[in-house]
mmCIF file of C-alpha atoms in Angstrom:
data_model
loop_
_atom_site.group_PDB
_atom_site.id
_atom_site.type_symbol
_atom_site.label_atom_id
_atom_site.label_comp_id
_atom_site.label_asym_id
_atom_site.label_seq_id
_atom_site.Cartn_x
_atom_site.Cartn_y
_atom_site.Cartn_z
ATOM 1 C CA UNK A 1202 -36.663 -47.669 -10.352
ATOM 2 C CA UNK A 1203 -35.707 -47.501 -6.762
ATOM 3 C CA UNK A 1204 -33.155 -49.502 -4.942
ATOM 4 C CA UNK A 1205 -33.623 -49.224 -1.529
ATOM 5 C CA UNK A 1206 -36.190 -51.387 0.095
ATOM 6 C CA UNK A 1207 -35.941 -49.519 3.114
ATOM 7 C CA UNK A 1208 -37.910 -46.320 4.193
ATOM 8 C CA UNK A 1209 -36.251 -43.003 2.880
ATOM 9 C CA UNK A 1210 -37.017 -41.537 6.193
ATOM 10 C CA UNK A 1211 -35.196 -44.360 8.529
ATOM 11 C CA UNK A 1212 -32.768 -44.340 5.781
ATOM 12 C CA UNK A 1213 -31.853 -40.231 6.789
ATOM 13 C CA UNK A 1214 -32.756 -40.662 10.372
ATOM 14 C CA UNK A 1215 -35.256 -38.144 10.509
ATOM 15 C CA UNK A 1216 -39.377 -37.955 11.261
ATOM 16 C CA UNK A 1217 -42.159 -37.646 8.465
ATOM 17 C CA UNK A 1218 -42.836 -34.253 8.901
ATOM 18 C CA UNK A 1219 -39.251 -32.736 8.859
ATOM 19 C CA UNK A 1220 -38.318 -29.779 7.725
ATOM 20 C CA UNK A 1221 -35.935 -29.260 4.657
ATOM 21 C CA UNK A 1222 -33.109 -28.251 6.880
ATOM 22 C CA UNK A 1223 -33.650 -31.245 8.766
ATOM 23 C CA UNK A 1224 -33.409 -33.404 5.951
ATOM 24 C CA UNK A 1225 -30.607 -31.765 4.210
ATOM 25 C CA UNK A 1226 -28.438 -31.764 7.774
ATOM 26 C CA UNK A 1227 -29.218 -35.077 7.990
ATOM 27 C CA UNK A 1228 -27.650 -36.385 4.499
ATOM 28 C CA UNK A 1229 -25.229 -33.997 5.152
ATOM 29 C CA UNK A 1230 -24.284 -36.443 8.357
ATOM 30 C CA UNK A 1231 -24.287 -39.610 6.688
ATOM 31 C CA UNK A 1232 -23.092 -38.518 3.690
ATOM 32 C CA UNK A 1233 -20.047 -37.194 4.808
ATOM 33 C CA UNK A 1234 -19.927 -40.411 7.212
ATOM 34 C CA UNK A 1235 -20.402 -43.127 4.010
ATOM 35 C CA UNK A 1236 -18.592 -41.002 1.251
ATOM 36 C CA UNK A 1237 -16.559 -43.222 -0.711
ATOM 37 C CA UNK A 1238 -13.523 -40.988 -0.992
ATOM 38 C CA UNK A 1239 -13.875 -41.148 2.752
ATOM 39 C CA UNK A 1240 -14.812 -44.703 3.910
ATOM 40 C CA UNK A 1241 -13.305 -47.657 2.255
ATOM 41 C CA UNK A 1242 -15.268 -50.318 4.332
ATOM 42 C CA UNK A 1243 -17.056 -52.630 2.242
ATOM 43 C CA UNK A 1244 -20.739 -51.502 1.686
ATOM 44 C CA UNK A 1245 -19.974 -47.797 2.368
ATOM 45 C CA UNK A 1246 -20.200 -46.810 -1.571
ATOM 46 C CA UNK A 1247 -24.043 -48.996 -1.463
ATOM 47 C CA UNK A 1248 -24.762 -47.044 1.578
ATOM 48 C CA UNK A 1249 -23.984 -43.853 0.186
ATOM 49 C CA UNK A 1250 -26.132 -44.763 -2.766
ATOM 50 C CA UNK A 1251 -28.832 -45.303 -0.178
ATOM 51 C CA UNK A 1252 -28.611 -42.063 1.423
ATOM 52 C CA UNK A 1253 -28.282 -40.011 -1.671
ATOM 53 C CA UNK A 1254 -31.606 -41.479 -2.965
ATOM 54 C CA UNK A 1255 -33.924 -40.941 -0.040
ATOM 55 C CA UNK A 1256 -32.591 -37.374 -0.235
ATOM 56 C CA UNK A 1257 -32.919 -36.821 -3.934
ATOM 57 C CA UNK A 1258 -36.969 -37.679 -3.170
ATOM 58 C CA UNK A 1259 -37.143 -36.462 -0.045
ATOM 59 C CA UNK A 1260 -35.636 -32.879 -0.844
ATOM 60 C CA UNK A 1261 -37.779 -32.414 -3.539
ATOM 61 C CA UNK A 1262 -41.816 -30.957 -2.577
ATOM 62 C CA UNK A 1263 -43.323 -33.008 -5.575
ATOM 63 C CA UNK A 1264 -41.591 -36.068 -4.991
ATOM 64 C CA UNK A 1265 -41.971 -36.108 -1.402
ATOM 65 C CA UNK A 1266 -45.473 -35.868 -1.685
ATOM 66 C CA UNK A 1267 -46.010 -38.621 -4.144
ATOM 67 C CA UNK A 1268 -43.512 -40.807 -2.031
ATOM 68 C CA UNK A 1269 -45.576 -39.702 1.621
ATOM 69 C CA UNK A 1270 -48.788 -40.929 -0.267
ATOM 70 C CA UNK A 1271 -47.408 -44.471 -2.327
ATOM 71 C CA UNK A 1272 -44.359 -45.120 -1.067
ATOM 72 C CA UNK A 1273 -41.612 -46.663 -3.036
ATOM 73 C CA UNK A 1274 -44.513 -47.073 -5.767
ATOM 74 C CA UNK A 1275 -45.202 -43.360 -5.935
ATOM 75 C CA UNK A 1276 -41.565 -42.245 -7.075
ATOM 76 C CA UNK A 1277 -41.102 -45.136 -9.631
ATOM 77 C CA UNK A 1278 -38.363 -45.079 -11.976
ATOM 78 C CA UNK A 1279 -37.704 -41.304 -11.107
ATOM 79 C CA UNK A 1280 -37.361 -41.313 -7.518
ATOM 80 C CA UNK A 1281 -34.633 -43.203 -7.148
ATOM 81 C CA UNK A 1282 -31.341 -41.230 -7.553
ATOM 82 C CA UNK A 1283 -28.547 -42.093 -10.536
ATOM 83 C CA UNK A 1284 -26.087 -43.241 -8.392
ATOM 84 C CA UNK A 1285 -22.425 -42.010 -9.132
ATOM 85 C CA UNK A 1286 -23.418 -40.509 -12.654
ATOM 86 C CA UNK A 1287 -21.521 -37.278 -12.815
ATOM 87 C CA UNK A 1288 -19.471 -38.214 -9.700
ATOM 88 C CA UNK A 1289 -15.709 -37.944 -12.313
ATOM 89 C CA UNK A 1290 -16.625 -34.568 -12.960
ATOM 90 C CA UNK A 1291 -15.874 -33.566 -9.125
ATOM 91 C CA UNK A 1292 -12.554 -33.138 -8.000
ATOM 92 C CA UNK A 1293 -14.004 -35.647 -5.552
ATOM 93 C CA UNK A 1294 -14.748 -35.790 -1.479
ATOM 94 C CA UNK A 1295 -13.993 -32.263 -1.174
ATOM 95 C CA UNK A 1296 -15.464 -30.853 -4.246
ATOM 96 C CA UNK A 1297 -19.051 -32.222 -4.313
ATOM 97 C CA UNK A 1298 -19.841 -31.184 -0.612
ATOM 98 C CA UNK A 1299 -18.234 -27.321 -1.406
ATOM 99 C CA UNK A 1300 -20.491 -26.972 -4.158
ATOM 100 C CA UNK A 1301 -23.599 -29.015 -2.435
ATOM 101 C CA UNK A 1302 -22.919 -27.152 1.039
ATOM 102 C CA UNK A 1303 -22.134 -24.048 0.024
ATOM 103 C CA UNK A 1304 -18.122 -24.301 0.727
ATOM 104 C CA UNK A 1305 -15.102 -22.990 -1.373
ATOM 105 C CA UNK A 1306 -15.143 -25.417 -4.286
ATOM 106 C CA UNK A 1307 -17.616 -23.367 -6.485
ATOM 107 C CA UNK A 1308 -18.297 -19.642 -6.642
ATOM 108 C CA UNK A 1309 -16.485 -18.701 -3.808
ATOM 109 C CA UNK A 1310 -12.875 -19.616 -4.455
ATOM 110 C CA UNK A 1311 -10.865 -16.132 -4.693
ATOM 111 C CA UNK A 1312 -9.780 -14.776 -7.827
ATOM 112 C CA UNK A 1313 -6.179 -13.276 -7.873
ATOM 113 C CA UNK A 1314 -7.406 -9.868 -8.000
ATOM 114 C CA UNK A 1315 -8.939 -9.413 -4.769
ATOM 115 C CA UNK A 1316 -7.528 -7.614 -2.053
ATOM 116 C CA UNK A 1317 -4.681 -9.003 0.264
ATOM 117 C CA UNK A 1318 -3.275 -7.562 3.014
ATOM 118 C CA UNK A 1319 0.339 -6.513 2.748
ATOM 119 C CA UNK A 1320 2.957 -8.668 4.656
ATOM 120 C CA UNK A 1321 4.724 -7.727 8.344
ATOM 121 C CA UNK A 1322 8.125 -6.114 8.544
ATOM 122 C CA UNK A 1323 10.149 -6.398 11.134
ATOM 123 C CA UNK A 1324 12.810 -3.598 12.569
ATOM 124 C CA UNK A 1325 15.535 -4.032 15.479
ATOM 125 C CA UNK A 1326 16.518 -0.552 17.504
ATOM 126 C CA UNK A 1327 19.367 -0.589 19.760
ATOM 127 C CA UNK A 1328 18.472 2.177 22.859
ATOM 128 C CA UNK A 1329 20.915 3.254 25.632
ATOM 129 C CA UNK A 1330 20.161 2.424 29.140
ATOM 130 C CA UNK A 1331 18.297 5.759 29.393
ATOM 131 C CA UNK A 1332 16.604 6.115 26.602
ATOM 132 C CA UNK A 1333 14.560 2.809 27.796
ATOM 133 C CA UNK A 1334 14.093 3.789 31.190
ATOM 134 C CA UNK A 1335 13.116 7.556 30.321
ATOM 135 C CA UNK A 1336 11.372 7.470 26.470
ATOM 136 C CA UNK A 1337 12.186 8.781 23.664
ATOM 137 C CA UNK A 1338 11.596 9.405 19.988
ATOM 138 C CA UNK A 1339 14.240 7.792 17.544
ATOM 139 C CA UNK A 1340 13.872 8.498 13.701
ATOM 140 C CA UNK A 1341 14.583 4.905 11.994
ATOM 141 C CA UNK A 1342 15.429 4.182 8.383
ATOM 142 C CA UNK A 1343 12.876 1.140 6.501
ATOM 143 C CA UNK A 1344 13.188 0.107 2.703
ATOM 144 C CA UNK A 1345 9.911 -0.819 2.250
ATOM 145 C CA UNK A 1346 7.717 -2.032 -1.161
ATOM 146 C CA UNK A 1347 6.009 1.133 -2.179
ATOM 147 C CA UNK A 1348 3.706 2.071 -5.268
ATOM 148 C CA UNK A 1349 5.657 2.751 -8.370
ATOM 149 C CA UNK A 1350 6.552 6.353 -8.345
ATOM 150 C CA UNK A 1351 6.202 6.260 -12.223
ATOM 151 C CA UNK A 1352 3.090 4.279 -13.377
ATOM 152 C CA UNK A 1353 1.662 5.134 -9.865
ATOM 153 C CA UNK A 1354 0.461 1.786 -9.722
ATOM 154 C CA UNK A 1355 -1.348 1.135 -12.700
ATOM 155 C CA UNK A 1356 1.979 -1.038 -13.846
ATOM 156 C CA UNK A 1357 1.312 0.484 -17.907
ATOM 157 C CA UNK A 1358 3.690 3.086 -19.413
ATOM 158 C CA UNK A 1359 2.155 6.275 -19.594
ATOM 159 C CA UNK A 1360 1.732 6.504 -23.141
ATOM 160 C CA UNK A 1361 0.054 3.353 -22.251
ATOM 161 C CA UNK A 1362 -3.537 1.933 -20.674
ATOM 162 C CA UNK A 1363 -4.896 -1.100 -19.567
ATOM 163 C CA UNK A 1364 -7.168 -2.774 -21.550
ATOM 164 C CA UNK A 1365 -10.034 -5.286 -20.331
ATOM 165 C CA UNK A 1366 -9.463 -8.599 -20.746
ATOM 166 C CA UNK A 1367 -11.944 -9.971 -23.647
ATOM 167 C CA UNK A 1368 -12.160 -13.562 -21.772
ATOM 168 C CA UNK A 1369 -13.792 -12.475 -18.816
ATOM 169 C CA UNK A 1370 -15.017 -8.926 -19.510
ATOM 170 C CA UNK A 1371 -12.967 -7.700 -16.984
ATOM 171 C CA UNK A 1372 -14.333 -9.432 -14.477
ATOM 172 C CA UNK A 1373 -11.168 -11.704 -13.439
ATOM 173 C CA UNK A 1374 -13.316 -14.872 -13.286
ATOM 174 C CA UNK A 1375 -15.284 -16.961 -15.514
ATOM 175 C CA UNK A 1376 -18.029 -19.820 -15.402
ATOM 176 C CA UNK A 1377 -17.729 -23.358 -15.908
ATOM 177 C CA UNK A 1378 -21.071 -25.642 -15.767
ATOM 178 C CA UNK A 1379 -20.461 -29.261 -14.145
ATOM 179 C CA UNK A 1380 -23.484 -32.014 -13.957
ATOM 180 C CA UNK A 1381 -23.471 -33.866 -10.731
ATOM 181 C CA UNK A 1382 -25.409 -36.603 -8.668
ATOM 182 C CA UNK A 1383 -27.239 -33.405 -7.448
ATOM 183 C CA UNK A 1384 -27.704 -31.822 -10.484
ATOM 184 C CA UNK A 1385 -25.634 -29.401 -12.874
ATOM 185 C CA UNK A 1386 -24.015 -26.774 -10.626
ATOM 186 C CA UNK A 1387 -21.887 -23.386 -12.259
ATOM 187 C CA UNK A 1388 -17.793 -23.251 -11.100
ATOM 188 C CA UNK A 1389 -16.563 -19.523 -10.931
ATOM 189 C CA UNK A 1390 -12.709 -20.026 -11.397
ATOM 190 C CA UNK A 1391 -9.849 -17.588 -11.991
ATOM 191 C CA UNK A 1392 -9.742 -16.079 -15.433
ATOM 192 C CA UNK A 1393 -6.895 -17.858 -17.250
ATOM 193 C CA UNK A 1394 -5.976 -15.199 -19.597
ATOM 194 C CA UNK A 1395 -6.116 -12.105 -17.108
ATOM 195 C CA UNK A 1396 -5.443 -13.959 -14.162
ATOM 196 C CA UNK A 1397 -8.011 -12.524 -12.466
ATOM 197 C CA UNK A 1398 -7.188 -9.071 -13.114
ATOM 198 C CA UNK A 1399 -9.218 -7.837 -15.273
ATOM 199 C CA UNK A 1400 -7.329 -6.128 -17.401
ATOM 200 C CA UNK A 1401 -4.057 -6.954 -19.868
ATOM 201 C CA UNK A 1402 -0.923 -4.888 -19.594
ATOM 202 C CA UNK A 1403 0.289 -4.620 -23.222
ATOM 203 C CA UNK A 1404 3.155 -2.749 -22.241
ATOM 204 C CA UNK A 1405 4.542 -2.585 -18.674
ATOM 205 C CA UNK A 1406 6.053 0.300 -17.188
ATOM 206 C CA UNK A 1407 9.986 -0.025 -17.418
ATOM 207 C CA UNK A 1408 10.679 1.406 -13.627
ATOM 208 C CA UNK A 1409 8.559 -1.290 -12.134
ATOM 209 C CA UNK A 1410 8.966 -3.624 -15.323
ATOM 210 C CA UNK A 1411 4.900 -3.854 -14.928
ATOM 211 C CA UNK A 1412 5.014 -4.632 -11.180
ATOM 212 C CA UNK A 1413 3.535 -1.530 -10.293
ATOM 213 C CA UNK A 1414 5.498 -1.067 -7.435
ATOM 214 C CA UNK A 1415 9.241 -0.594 -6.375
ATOM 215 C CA UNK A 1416 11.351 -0.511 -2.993
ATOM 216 C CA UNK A 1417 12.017 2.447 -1.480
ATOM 217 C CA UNK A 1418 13.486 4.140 1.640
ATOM 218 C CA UNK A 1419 11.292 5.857 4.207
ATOM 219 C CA UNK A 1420 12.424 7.191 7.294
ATOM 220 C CA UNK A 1421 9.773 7.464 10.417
ATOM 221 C CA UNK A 1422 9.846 8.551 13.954
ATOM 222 C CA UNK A 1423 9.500 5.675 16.802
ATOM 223 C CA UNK A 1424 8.365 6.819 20.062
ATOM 224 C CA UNK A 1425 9.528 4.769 22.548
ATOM 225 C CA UNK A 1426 7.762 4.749 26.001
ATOM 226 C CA UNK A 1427 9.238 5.267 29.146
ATOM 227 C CA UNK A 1428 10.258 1.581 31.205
ATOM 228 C CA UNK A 1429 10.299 -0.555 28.070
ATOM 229 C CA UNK A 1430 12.031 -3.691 28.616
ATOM 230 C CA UNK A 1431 14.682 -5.657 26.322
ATOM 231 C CA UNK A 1432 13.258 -7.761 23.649
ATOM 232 C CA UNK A 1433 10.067 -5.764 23.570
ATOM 233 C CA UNK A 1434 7.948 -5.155 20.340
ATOM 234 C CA UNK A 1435 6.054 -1.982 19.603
ATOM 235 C CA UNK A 1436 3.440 -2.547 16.369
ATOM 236 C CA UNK A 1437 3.320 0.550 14.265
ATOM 237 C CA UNK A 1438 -0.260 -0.363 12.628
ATOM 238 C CA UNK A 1439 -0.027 -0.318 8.966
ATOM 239 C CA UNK A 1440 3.513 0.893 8.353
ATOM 240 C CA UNK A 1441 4.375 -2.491 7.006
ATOM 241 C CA UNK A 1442 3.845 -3.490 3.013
ATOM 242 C CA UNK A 1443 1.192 -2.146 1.496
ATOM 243 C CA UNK A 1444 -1.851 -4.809 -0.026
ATOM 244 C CA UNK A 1445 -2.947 -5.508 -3.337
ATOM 245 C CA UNK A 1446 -5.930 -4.077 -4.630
ATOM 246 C CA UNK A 1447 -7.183 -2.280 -1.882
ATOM 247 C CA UNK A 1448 -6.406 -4.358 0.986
ATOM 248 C CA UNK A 1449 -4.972 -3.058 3.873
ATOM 249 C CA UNK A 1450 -1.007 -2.686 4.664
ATOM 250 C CA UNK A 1451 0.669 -5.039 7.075
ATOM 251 C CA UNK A 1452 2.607 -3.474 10.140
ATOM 252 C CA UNK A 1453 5.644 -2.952 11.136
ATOM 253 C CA UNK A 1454 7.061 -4.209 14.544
ATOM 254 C CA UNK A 1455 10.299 -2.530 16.350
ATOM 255 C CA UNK A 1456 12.316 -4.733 17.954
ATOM 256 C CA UNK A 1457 14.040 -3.019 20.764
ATOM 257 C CA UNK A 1458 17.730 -4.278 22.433
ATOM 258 C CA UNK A 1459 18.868 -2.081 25.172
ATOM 259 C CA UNK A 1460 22.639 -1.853 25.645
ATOM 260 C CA UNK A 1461 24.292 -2.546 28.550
ATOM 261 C CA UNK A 1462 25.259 0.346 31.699
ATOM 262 C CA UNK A 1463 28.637 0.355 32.769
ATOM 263 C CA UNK A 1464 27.031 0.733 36.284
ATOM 264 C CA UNK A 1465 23.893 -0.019 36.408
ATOM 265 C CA UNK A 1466 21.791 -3.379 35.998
ATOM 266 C CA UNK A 1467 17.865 -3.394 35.559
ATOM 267 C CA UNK A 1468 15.433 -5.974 37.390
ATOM 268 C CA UNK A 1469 12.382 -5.712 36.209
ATOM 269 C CA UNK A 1470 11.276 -1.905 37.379
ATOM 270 C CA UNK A 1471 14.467 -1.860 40.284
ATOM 271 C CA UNK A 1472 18.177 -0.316 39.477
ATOM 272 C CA UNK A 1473 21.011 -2.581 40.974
ATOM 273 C CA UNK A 1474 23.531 -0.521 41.965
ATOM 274 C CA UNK A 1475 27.250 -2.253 43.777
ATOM 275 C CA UNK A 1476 29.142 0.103 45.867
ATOM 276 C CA UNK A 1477 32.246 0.302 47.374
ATOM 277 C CA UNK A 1478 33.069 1.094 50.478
ATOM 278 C CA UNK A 1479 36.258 1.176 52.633
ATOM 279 C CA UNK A 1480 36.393 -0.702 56.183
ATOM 280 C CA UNK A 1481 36.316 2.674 58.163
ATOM 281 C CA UNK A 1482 33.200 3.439 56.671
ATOM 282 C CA UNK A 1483 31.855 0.407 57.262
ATOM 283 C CA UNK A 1484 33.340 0.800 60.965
ATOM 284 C CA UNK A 1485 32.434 3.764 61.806
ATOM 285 C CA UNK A 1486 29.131 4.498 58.991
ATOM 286 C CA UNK A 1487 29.230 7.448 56.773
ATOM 287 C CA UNK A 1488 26.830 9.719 54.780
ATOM 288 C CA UNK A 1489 27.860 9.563 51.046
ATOM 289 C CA UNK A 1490 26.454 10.399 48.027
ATOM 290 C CA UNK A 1491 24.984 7.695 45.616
ATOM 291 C CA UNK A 1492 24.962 7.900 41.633
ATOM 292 C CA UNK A 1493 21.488 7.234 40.298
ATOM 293 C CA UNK A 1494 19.837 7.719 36.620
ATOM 294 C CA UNK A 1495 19.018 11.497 37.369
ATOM 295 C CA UNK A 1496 20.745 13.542 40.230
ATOM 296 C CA UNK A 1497 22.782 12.216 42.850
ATOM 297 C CA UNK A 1498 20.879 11.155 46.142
ATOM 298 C CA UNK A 1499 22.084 10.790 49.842
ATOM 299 C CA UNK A 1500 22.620 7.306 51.691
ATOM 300 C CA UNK A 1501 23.303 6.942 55.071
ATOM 301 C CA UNK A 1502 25.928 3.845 55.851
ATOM 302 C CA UNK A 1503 25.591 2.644 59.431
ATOM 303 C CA UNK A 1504 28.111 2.028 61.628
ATOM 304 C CA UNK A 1505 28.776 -1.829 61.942
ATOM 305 C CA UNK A 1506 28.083 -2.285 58.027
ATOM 306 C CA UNK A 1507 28.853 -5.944 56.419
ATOM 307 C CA UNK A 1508 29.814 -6.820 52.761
ATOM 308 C CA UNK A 1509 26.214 -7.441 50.803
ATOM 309 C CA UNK A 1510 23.742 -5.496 52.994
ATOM 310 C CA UNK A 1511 20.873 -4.404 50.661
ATOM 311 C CA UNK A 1512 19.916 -0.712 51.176
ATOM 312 C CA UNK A 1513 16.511 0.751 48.654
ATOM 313 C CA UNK A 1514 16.389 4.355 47.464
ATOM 314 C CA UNK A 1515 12.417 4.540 46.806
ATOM 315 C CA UNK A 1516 11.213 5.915 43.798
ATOM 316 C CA UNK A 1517 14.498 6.185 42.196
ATOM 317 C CA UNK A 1518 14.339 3.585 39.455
ATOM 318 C CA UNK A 1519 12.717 2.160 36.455
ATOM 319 C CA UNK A 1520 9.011 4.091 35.572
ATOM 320 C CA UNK A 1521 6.209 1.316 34.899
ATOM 321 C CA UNK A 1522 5.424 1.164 31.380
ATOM 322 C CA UNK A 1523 2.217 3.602 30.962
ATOM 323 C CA UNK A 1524 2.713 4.263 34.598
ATOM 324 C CA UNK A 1525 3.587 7.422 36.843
ATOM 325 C CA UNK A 1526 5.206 4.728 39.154
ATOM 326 C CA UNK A 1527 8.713 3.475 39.121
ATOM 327 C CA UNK A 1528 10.514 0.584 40.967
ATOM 328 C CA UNK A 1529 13.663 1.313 43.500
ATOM 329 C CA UNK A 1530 17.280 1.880 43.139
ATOM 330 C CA UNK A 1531 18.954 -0.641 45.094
ATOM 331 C CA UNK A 1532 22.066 -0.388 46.451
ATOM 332 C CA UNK A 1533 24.601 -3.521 47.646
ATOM 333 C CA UNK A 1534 27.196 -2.315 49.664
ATOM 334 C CA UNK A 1535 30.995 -4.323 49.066
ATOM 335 C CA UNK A 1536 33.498 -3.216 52.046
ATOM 336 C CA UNK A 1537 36.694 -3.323 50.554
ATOM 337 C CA UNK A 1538 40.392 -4.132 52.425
ATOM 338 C CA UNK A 1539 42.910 -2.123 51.082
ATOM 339 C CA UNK A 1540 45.714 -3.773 49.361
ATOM 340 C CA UNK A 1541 48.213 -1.230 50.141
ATOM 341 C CA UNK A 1542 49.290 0.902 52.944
ATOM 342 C CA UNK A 1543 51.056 4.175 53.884
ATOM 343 C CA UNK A 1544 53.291 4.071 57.062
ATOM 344 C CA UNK A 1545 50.564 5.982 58.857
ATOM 345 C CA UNK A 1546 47.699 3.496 57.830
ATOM 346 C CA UNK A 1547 50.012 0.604 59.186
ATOM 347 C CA UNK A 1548 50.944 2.210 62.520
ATOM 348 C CA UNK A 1549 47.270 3.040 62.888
ATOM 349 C CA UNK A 1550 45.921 -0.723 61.962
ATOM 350 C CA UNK A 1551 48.769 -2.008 64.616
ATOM 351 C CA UNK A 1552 46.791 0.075 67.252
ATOM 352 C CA UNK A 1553 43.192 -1.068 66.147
ATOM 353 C CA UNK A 1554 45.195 -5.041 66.427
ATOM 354 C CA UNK A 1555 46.334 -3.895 70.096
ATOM 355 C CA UNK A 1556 43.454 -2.276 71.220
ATOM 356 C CA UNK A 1557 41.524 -5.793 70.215
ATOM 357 C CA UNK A 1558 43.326 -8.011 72.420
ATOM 358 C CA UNK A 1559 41.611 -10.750 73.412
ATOM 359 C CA UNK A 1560 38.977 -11.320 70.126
ATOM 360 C CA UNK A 1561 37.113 -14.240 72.485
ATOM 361 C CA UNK A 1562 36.157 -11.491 75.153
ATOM 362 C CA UNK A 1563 32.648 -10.905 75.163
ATOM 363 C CA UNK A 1564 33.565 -7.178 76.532
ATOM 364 C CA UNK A 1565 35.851 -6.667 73.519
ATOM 365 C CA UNK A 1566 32.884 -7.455 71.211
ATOM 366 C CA UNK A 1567 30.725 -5.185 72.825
ATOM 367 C CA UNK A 1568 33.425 -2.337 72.529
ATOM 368 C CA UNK A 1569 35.201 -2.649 69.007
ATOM 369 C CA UNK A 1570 33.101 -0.602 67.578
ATOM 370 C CA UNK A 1571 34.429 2.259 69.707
ATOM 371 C CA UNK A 1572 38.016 1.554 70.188
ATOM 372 C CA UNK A 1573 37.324 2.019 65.979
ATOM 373 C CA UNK A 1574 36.202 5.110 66.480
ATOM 374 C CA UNK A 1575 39.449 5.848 68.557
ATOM 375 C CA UNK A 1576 42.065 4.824 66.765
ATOM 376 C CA UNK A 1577 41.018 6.827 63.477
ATOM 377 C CA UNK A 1578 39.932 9.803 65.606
ATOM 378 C CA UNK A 1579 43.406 9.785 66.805
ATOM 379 C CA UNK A 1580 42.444 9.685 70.721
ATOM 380 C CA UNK A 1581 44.860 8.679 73.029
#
């Protein structure tokens, strides 16, 4: 006998004429809207009734037919759905609409013998300033989970096999039958006895103590490219732990530091470089030669130079990463006064103070420069 007085089709939403996918999106929608285990409003659980009977006649050909043609009269006592009957034997919310809409409740929830992926390692490599700006290779030391070098794997003794598990037939699952509101649906759940292998190990392999695998040192070679930065990670694809049955192996990332230059600083792709220079240099400019990461390289100093002028070598610094470029050595020039003195230095300073005289004179300014140049060339 049916309970709703109301039409199946307003009661889903949906036109005479719909399609089955129509009508089962459509109790999908309010069912999921006026579940119980979902909505505790008062008339959700009648509602829900509601819904799940016009869908239990209109879902099915025969009944939909009879109910298209009578009405409420032509389903009777059968159309009508049986409520919650069968409703305990769900987990609940979750469990009824896996199984009804094809989720991970039944048949597809994964047995413990299917493959995984092996987990991520991670590795830190400390690199001198060069190596990072120029590559290199570096051979690096991992203990790692590898197969069992004894059992190879198969986690028996060798004067021992696997045999298959007489619960499941090897198969690592087994089949439960549940009866629902929607009918009796088949659970494929993890074999209890195997669990979900497949097979019983009746005596392990003492290396791994049945494991089938062990950790082990493996040494590899890293090549570093030229320009990485600090805190960079390379990914060496698949060089992490290895899966279970048959899935892939993880990776394995390389952290890399970079140590510090006694010299030398990096900004992004530039070398910062500080250098010293005395106060007749800065006077009088000078050609030296400047330290940079490969040969030495010529900088001219102009005459008139000032504590913290900025002077770029181009080309001379960091390559781009997976790049023929590179950034610039810069160089920031410090003119140092000397501390100390010989009795020539002094008498020499006293002239460059004489020749100065009046520091206010505009003609003075102009002309310091080569009165400089006079006093260390030792004109008169």
């Amino acid at each position: 006998m049916t309970t709703s007085k109301r039409d199946f089709y307003d009661v889903l939403g949906v036109p005479r004429g719909s399609s089955e996918e129509e009508i089962r999106k459509a109790f999908r929608k309010y069912a999921l809207e006026y579940h119980p285990d979902r909505n505790k409003s008062e008339g959700a659980a009648d509602k829900f009734k509601e819904i799940n009977e016009a869908y239990q006649v209109l879902s099915d050909t025969k009944k939909r037919a009879d109910y298209d043609r009578f009405g409420h009269a032509g389903v009777g006592q059968n159309g009508g759905a049986r409520g919650f009957e069968g409703y305990e034997n769900f987990g609940g919310f979750g469990d009824i609409f896996d199984a009804f809409f094809g989720g991970g409740g039944f048949g597809t929830r994964s047995r413990r013998g299917s493959a995984t992926r092996g987990a991520d390692q991670e590795f830190a490599i400390r690199l001198e300033f060069e190596e990072a700006v120029f590559g290199v290779d570096k051979e690096i030391e991992i203990q790692r989970t590898e197969v069992c070098s004894q059992c190879k794997g198969t986690r028996s003794a060798s004067d021992s096999a696997p045999t298959t598990c007489t619960n499941c037939n090897g198969a690592g699952q087994v089949r439960r039958a549940h009866q629902s509101i929607f009918g009796q649906f088949t659970q494929v759940v993890v074999c209890g006895t195997c669990r979900g292998e497949g097979k019983i190990i009746s005596q392990p392999c003492s290396h791994c103590r049945g494991a089938g695998r062990e950790q082990r040192k493996r040494r590899m070679e890293v090549s570093i490219p030229a320009g990485i930065d600090d805190g960079t990670q390379i990914r060496l694809t698949g060089e992490g732990e290895p899966g279970t049955n048959g899935g892939r192996a993880g990776d394995l990332y390389v952290s890399v530091r970079i140590k510090a230059h006694e010299f030398f600083q990096r900004q992004g792709n530039d070398i910062l470089y500080t250098m010293p220079i005395n106060v007749a240099q800065a006077a009088l400019g000078a050609k030296l030669k400047i330290p940079t990461l490969e040969l030495d390289a010529d900088l001219e100093i102009p005459a008139g130079t000032q504590t913290g002028e900025v002077f770029r070598l181009k080309g001379k610094g960091v390559p781009h990463l997976r790049s023929s470029r590179r950034g610039d050595h810069i160089v920031r020039v410090i003119v140092e006064t000397p501390k100390t003195l010989s009795e020539e230095q002094s008498r020499l300073f006293q002239e460059l103070a004489q020749s100065f005289g009046d520091q206010n004179s505009d003609e003075n300014d102009k002309n310091w420069l080569g009165k400089i140049k006079d006093v260390f060339s030792g004109a008169e």
